[in-house]
Each structure stands twice: as structure tokens, then as C-alpha cells.
Short mmCIF file of C-alpha atoms in Angstrom, two decimals:
data_model
loop_
_atom_site.label_atom_id
_atom_site.label_comp_id
_atom_site.label_asym_id
_atom_site.label_seq_id
_atom_site.Cartn_x
_atom_site.Cartn_y
_atom_site.Cartn_z
CA UNK W 267 -17.92 -16.21 -21.99
CA UNK W 268 -15.84 -13.49 -23.59
CA UNK W 269 -12.49 -14.49 -25.04
CA UNK W 270 -9.53 -12.72 -26.58
CA UNK W 271 -6.76 -13.81 -28.92
CA UNK W 272 -3.16 -13.73 -27.79
CA UNK W 273 0.03 -14.68 -29.59
CA UNK W 274 2.46 -17.08 -27.96
CA UNK W 275 5.59 -18.89 -29.15
CA UNK W 276 6.66 -22.49 -29.06
CA UNK W 277 9.87 -24.26 -30.01
CA UNK W 278 9.63 -26.62 -32.97
CA UNK W 279 12.35 -28.70 -34.67
CA UNK W 280 13.53 -27.64 -38.13
CA UNK W 281 15.81 -29.93 -40.12
CA UNK W 282 17.93 -28.49 -42.91
CA UNK W 283 20.80 -30.30 -44.61
CA UNK W 284 20.56 -33.13 -42.10
CA UNK W 285 20.86 -30.89 -39.00
CA UNK W 286 17.91 -30.33 -36.66
CA UNK W 287 17.60 -27.07 -34.75
CA UNK W 288 14.85 -25.90 -32.40
CA UNK W 289 13.36 -22.57 -33.52
CA UNK W 290 10.56 -20.41 -32.15
CA UNK W 291 7.24 -20.49 -33.95
CA UNK W 292 4.42 -18.03 -33.15
CA UNK W 293 0.87 -19.27 -32.79
CA UNK W 294 -2.42 -17.80 -31.62
CA UNK W 295 -4.66 -19.03 -28.85
CA UNK W 296 -7.96 -17.79 -27.47
CA UNK W 297 -8.14 -17.30 -23.71
CA UNK W 298 -11.15 -16.33 -21.57
CA UNK W 299 -11.48 -12.72 -20.49
CA UNK W 300 -12.37 -12.23 -16.80
CA UNK W 301 -15.45 -10.13 -16.07
CA UNK W 302 -14.93 -6.48 -15.32
CA UNK W 303 -14.08 -5.76 -11.67
CA UNK W 304 -16.55 -2.98 -10.92
CA UNK W 305 -15.45 -2.71 -7.30
CA UNK W 306 -11.92 -1.91 -8.42
CA UNK W 307 -13.23 0.56 -10.99
CA UNK W 308 -15.33 2.35 -8.38
CA UNK W 309 -12.42 2.48 -5.94
CA UNK W 310 -10.15 3.89 -8.64
CA UNK W 311 -12.72 6.56 -9.43
CA UNK W 312 -13.13 7.28 -5.71
CA UNK W 313 -9.39 7.80 -5.35
CA UNK W 314 -9.45 10.21 -8.29
CA UNK W 315 -12.35 12.17 -6.76
CA UNK W 316 -10.65 12.24 -3.35
CA UNK W 317 -7.46 13.49 -4.99
CA UNK W 318 -9.31 16.30 -6.77
CA UNK W 319 -11.14 17.30 -3.59
CA UNK W 320 -7.91 17.21 -1.58
CA UNK W 321 -6.15 19.40 -4.14
CA UNK W 322 -9.02 21.89 -4.08
CA UNK W 323 -8.97 21.96 -0.27
CA UNK W 324 -5.23 22.61 -0.15
CA UNK W 325 -5.54 25.35 -2.78
CA UNK W 326 -8.42 27.07 -0.99
CA UNK W 327 -6.82 26.92 2.45
CA UNK W 328 -3.48 28.15 1.09
CA UNK W 329 -5.08 31.16 -0.60
CA UNK W 330 -7.33 31.96 2.35
CA UNK W 331 -4.83 31.49 5.17
CA UNK W 332 -2.08 33.12 3.09
CA UNK W 333 -4.22 36.25 2.70
CA UNK W 334 -4.81 36.22 6.45
CA UNK W 335 -1.11 35.96 7.31
CA UNK W 336 -0.08 38.41 4.60
CA UNK W 337 -1.34 41.27 6.73
CA UNK W 338 1.62 40.90 9.09
CA UNK W 339 4.33 39.00 7.16
CA UNK W 340 5.70 39.07 3.58
CA UNK W 341 3.55 37.31 0.99
CA UNK W 342 6.08 34.57 0.19
CA UNK W 343 6.41 33.55 3.84
CA UNK W 344 2.66 33.86 4.41
CA UNK W 345 1.65 31.55 1.57
CA UNK W 346 4.46 29.10 2.34
CA UNK W 347 3.19 28.80 5.92
CA UNK W 348 -0.43 28.64 4.76
CA UNK W 349 0.30 25.63 2.57
CA UNK W 350 1.31 23.59 5.60
CA UNK W 351 -2.09 23.76 7.35
CA UNK W 352 -3.87 21.19 5.18
CA UNK W 353 -0.64 19.30 4.50
CA UNK W 354 -0.39 18.60 8.23
CA UNK W 355 -3.63 16.62 8.41
CA UNK W 356 -2.83 14.96 5.07
CA UNK W 357 0.52 13.78 6.46
CA UNK W 358 -1.13 12.57 9.68
CA UNK W 359 -3.69 10.68 7.61
CA UNK W 360 -0.87 9.00 5.66
CA UNK W 361 0.75 7.92 8.94
CA UNK W 362 -2.59 6.57 10.12
CA UNK W 363 -2.90 4.56 6.91
CA UNK W 364 0.57 3.06 7.33
CA UNK W 365 -0.37 1.94 10.86
CA UNK W 366 -3.85 0.72 9.89
CA UNK W 367 -3.19 -2.75 11.33
CA UNK W 368 -1.71 -1.39 14.55
CA UNK W 369 -4.52 0.45 16.38
CA UNK W 370 -2.29 1.63 19.22
CA UNK W 371 0.19 3.23 16.83
CA UNK W 372 -2.51 4.66 14.54
CA UNK W 373 -4.30 6.46 17.38
CA UNK W 374 -1.74 9.28 17.73
CA UNK W 375 -1.69 10.39 14.05
CA UNK W 376 -5.51 10.07 13.93
CA UNK W 377 -5.95 12.50 16.82
CA UNK W 378 -3.23 14.82 15.48
CA UNK W 379 -4.91 14.85 12.06
CA UNK W 380 -8.25 15.98 13.44
CA UNK W 381 -6.55 18.65 15.56
CA UNK W 382 -4.67 19.94 12.49
CA UNK W 383 -7.97 20.03 10.57
CA UNK W 384 -9.66 22.09 13.31
CA UNK W 385 -6.75 24.55 13.32
CA UNK W 386 -6.96 24.95 9.53
CA UNK W 387 -10.74 25.45 9.68
CA UNK W 388 -10.37 28.12 12.38
CA UNK W 389 -7.77 29.95 10.29
CA UNK W 390 -9.99 29.90 7.18
CA UNK W 391 -12.99 31.07 9.22
CA UNK W 392 -10.89 33.88 10.72
CA UNK W 393 -9.92 35.05 7.23
CA UNK W 394 -13.56 35.13 6.13
CA UNK W 395 -14.52 37.10 9.23
CA UNK W 396 -11.66 39.54 8.64
CA UNK W 397 -12.76 39.97 5.03
CA UNK W 398 -16.25 40.89 6.24
CA UNK W 399 -18.03 37.66 5.33
CA UNK W 400 -18.19 35.05 8.07
CA UNK W 401 -20.40 32.86 5.88
CA UNK W 402 -17.68 32.57 3.24
CA UNK W 403 -15.19 31.68 5.95
CA UNK W 404 -17.43 28.92 7.29
CA UNK W 405 -18.12 27.55 3.80
CA UNK W 406 -14.42 27.64 2.96
CA UNK W 407 -13.50 25.80 6.16
CA UNK W 408 -16.05 23.10 5.34
CA UNK W 409 -14.07 22.33 2.17
CA UNK W 410 -11.13 21.10 4.25
CA UNK W 411 -13.49 19.20 6.56
CA UNK W 412 -15.18 17.53 3.61
CA UNK W 413 -11.86 16.63 1.99
CA UNK W 414 -10.53 14.97 5.13
CA UNK W 415 -13.79 13.14 5.75
CA UNK W 416 -13.81 11.83 2.18
CA UNK W 417 -10.21 10.66 2.42
CA UNK W 418 -10.87 9.06 5.81
CA UNK W 419 -13.84 7.11 4.44
CA UNK W 420 -11.92 6.18 1.27
CA UNK W 421 -8.98 4.76 3.18
CA UNK W 422 -11.32 2.87 5.50
CA UNK W 423 -12.83 1.16 2.45
CA UNK W 424 -9.37 -0.22 1.59
CA UNK W 425 -8.69 -1.49 5.13
CA UNK W 426 -9.55 -5.05 6.08
CA UNK W 427 -11.20 -5.49 9.47
CA UNK W 428 -9.44 -7.89 11.84
CA UNK W 429 -11.03 -9.87 14.62
CA UNK W 430 -9.63 -9.63 18.14
CA UNK W 431 -7.83 -12.98 17.88
CA UNK W 432 -6.41 -12.13 14.45
CA UNK W 433 -5.26 -8.72 15.71
CA UNK W 434 -3.45 -10.36 18.62
CA UNK W 435 -1.74 -12.77 16.23
CA UNK W 436 -0.67 -9.87 14.01
CA UNK W 437 0.63 -7.94 17.03
CA UNK W 438 2.67 -10.96 18.15
CA UNK W 439 4.20 -11.41 14.69
CA UNK W 440 4.97 -7.68 14.44
CA UNK W 441 6.56 -7.64 17.90
CA UNK W 442 8.80 -10.58 17.00
CA UNK W 443 9.87 -9.02 13.69
CA UNK W 444 10.44 -5.58 15.23
CA UNK W 445 12.53 -7.23 17.94
CA UNK W 446 14.72 -8.81 15.27
CA UNK W 447 15.05 -5.44 13.52
CA UNK W 448 16.02 -3.79 16.82
CA UNK W 449 18.78 -6.36 17.31
CA UNK W 450 20.45 -5.38 14.02
CA UNK W 451 21.94 -2.07 15.26
CA UNK W 452 22.72 -3.70 18.63
CA UNK W 453 24.69 -6.49 16.95
CA UNK W 454 26.42 -3.95 14.72
CA UNK W 455 27.40 -1.90 17.76
CA UNK W 456 28.70 -4.98 19.60
CA UNK W 457 30.67 -6.06 16.52
CA UNK W 458 32.30 -2.64 16.32
CA UNK W 459 33.11 -2.78 20.03
CA UNK W 460 34.64 -6.26 19.73
CA UNK W 461 36.64 -5.13 16.71
CA UNK W 462 37.94 -2.12 18.61
CA UNK W 463 38.96 -4.32 21.54
CA UNK W 464 40.69 -6.77 19.18
CA UNK W 465 42.56 -3.96 17.42
CA UNK W 466 43.62 -2.49 20.78
CA UNK W 467 44.85 -5.87 21.99
CA UNK W 468 46.71 -6.42 18.72
CA UNK W 469 48.37 -3.01 19.07
CA UNK W 470 49.41 -3.77 22.65
CA UNK W 471 50.87 -7.15 21.67
CA UNK W 472 53.06 -5.54 19.00
CA UNK W 473 54.42 -2.87 21.42
CA UNK W 474 58.02 -3.67 22.42
CA UNK W 475 58.43 -4.55 26.08
CA UNK W 476 61.24 -2.59 27.65
CA UNK W 477 61.45 -4.97 30.59
CA UNK W 478 62.50 -4.13 34.16
CA UNK W 479 65.37 -1.81 34.90
CA UNK W 480 68.15 -3.96 36.43
CA UNK W 481 69.38 -1.04 38.56
CA UNK W 482 65.96 -0.24 40.05
CA UNK W 483 64.13 -3.59 39.97
CA UNK W 484 66.63 -6.29 40.69
CA UNK W 485 65.72 -9.92 41.34
CA UNK W 486 64.18 -10.49 44.73
CA UNK W 487 64.26 -13.94 46.26
CA UNK W 488 61.10 -13.22 48.23
CA UNK W 489 59.07 -12.39 45.08
CA UNK W 490 57.55 -15.35 43.27
CA UNK W 491 57.00 -14.52 39.56
CA UNK W 492 53.46 -15.02 38.28
CA UNK W 493 53.24 -17.12 35.15
CA UNK W 494 50.98 -15.42 32.62
CA UNK W 495 48.90 -17.45 30.25
CA UNK W 496 48.28 -15.84 26.86
CA UNK W 497 44.88 -16.34 25.23
CA UNK W 498 45.36 -17.80 21.77
CA UNK W 499 43.13 -16.31 19.09
CA UNK W 500 42.47 -18.48 16.05
CA UNK W 501 43.37 -17.15 12.62
CA UNK W 502 39.73 -17.07 11.56
CA UNK W 503 38.64 -15.15 14.69
CA UNK W 504 41.55 -12.73 14.31
CA UNK W 505 40.55 -11.94 10.70
CA UNK W 506 36.91 -11.56 11.72
CA UNK W 507 37.81 -9.20 14.57
CA UNK W 508 39.88 -7.05 12.22
CA UNK W 509 36.99 -7.03 9.74
CA UNK W 510 34.49 -6.03 12.45
CA UNK W 511 36.84 -3.21 13.47
CA UNK W 512 36.27 -1.65 10.05
CA UNK W 513 39.45 -2.75 8.31
CA UNK W 514 38.99 -3.58 4.62
CA UNK W 515 42.52 -3.58 3.21
CA UNK W 516 43.69 -7.21 3.11
CA UNK W 517 47.31 -6.26 3.80
CA UNK W 518 46.31 -4.33 6.92
CA UNK W 519 43.95 -7.12 7.99
CA UNK W 520 46.78 -9.64 7.55
CA UNK W 521 49.14 -7.57 9.71
CA UNK W 522 46.63 -6.92 12.50
CA UNK W 523 45.28 -10.50 12.47
CA UNK W 524 48.78 -11.96 12.57
CA UNK W 525 49.57 -9.84 15.61
CA UNK W 526 46.40 -10.97 17.38
CA UNK W 527 46.99 -14.60 16.38
CA UNK W 528 50.57 -14.55 17.62
CA UNK W 529 52.03 -16.00 14.43
CA UNK W 530 52.03 -14.97 10.77
CA UNK W 531 48.89 -15.75 8.78
CA UNK W 532 49.30 -16.34 5.07
CA UNK W 533 47.81 -13.86 2.64
CA UNK W 534 45.86 -16.63 0.92
CA UNK W 535 44.21 -17.59 4.22
CA UNK W 536 43.32 -13.97 4.93
CA UNK W 537 41.90 -13.55 1.42
CA UNK W 538 39.76 -16.68 1.84
CA UNK W 539 38.34 -15.50 5.16
CA UNK W 540 37.72 -12.01 3.77
CA UNK W 541 35.78 -13.41 0.82
CA UNK W 542 33.61 -15.39 3.23
CA UNK W 543 32.98 -12.26 5.31
CA UNK W 544 32.01 -10.27 2.20
CA UNK W 545 29.52 -12.95 1.22
CA UNK W 546 28.09 -12.99 4.74
CA UNK W 547 27.78 -9.22 4.79
#
């Protein structure tokens, strides 16, 4: 078994002039060296080769398709547009990789990637035909096909196969988590709406009531007044509603919350509730 020497530290007591202090002391120890991971080395080399091939494919397609488009448009615009042909299937392949454990979601970028590859190959072949050499056009288009095929096989080697039961379990866990993520903006929207309602109610409560005009609306013996019951908002709920409405200044929160609560709330109470809301946020 191969081993290697490493240096570590330990704390040892040192006594000087009757006082003991723990100090760090270096020491060496030999530890076993794991065997070389050849699978990882091969995959690393494969990624390097795939990167080189992909770069060559993008370069070739950009030059070829750019020369084709340059006949009708300025060179800068032609080569800028030409560079997107291979980048389209590369981007679709990246999306397919991100959705590798969701077959339904990975199907769309997979199909789009192959369509983008066919379009790029047709454009490269058309340039070779226009230049008078269809063979060069076909060979050049095969570069992009080979690059995509190599990347497709490389990414497949990094993907773990899932059984049907495991895939269903993964789908259920993903659906539950995505449902929780979807509730975040919904809860944020509802909090803003509740805060707006609370602020509106607080503004209406602070508006002075002019009362009935004695000349126009005098007391009527046949009219029985309706007794209104006011909903009491707790101090904590009033501060939370003001916070959800987007208010951050404690003085403003104190004024709005006091109006909603119906009685003054101390600044210390408001500050305590605001600190709790900041921690929760």
C-alpha cells in the first residue's frame, strides 16, 4: 500500500515559570494513498476532448456560415449570426443535461437540439455547394454532427440510470418541492395585498368624520340606529400588516400600526416586533 507523509499539529502543555500554556506542536504522520481513479481520469480527458471538438465545430460553422451570409449582409452581422447556429444546439444540450432526471422536461430541448444541428449542417453544406465543392460542405457539416454526438455520449456517461419506481419517487419529490417554490410568490403577493388592505383601513380610521348635517339629516324617530362593532386588531398584527405593506421606517410603522390598533403602541414594542420580523425574513 502506498503512503504519504503529512504534517499535522497538536496542542501540548508547556510550563514556564510555574504557568502552563497549551501550544501547537507540529508532527508528521504517514497516511495511505488511495489508488488512482482511472475512470475519473478518463472522464476528465473525455471532457477535454469534447471541449476541443466542440470549439473546432463552432469555429468551422462560424467561418463557413458567415461566408455564406456575407454575400447578402455585412460581414460583422453575418459572422455574428453564424456563431449562433452551433451555439443553439449546445445551449439545448445544456438544458437537456439540467433536466436529465426529468425525462418529460428533457424531451423538448433534446428535440430542439437535433433540429438546430440539422439546420447548421444544411447551412454548412449550402456554403460548400456555393463555393463549388459539395464534398467539402458535407465534410464540414459532419464536424458539427460529430461534435454533438460526442457531447451527447459524454453527458450520457455522467448520467445515472433510474428504474421506473425510482423515477416515480424522484418525480413525486420534485413535484412537492416545486409546489413549495410556487407558493413563495403566491404568499408574497397575498402578504402585499393584506398589507395594502391594512394600510387602507388604517388611513380610513384616521380620517376625520364630519358627521351628519343637522339641517339636512335631522333625527328621525322612525329610524333605528345600527350599532357598529369595530374589529380590534392586536398590536402585533398591526405591526405585521404595516411591515407586509412595505413600510420599513419604525416611526411610520408605529403611526400606521397605532391607527389600525385603535390605541397608541409604544416605540419599544414596535421595535421588538420589527426585529422579530427582520429575523423571520
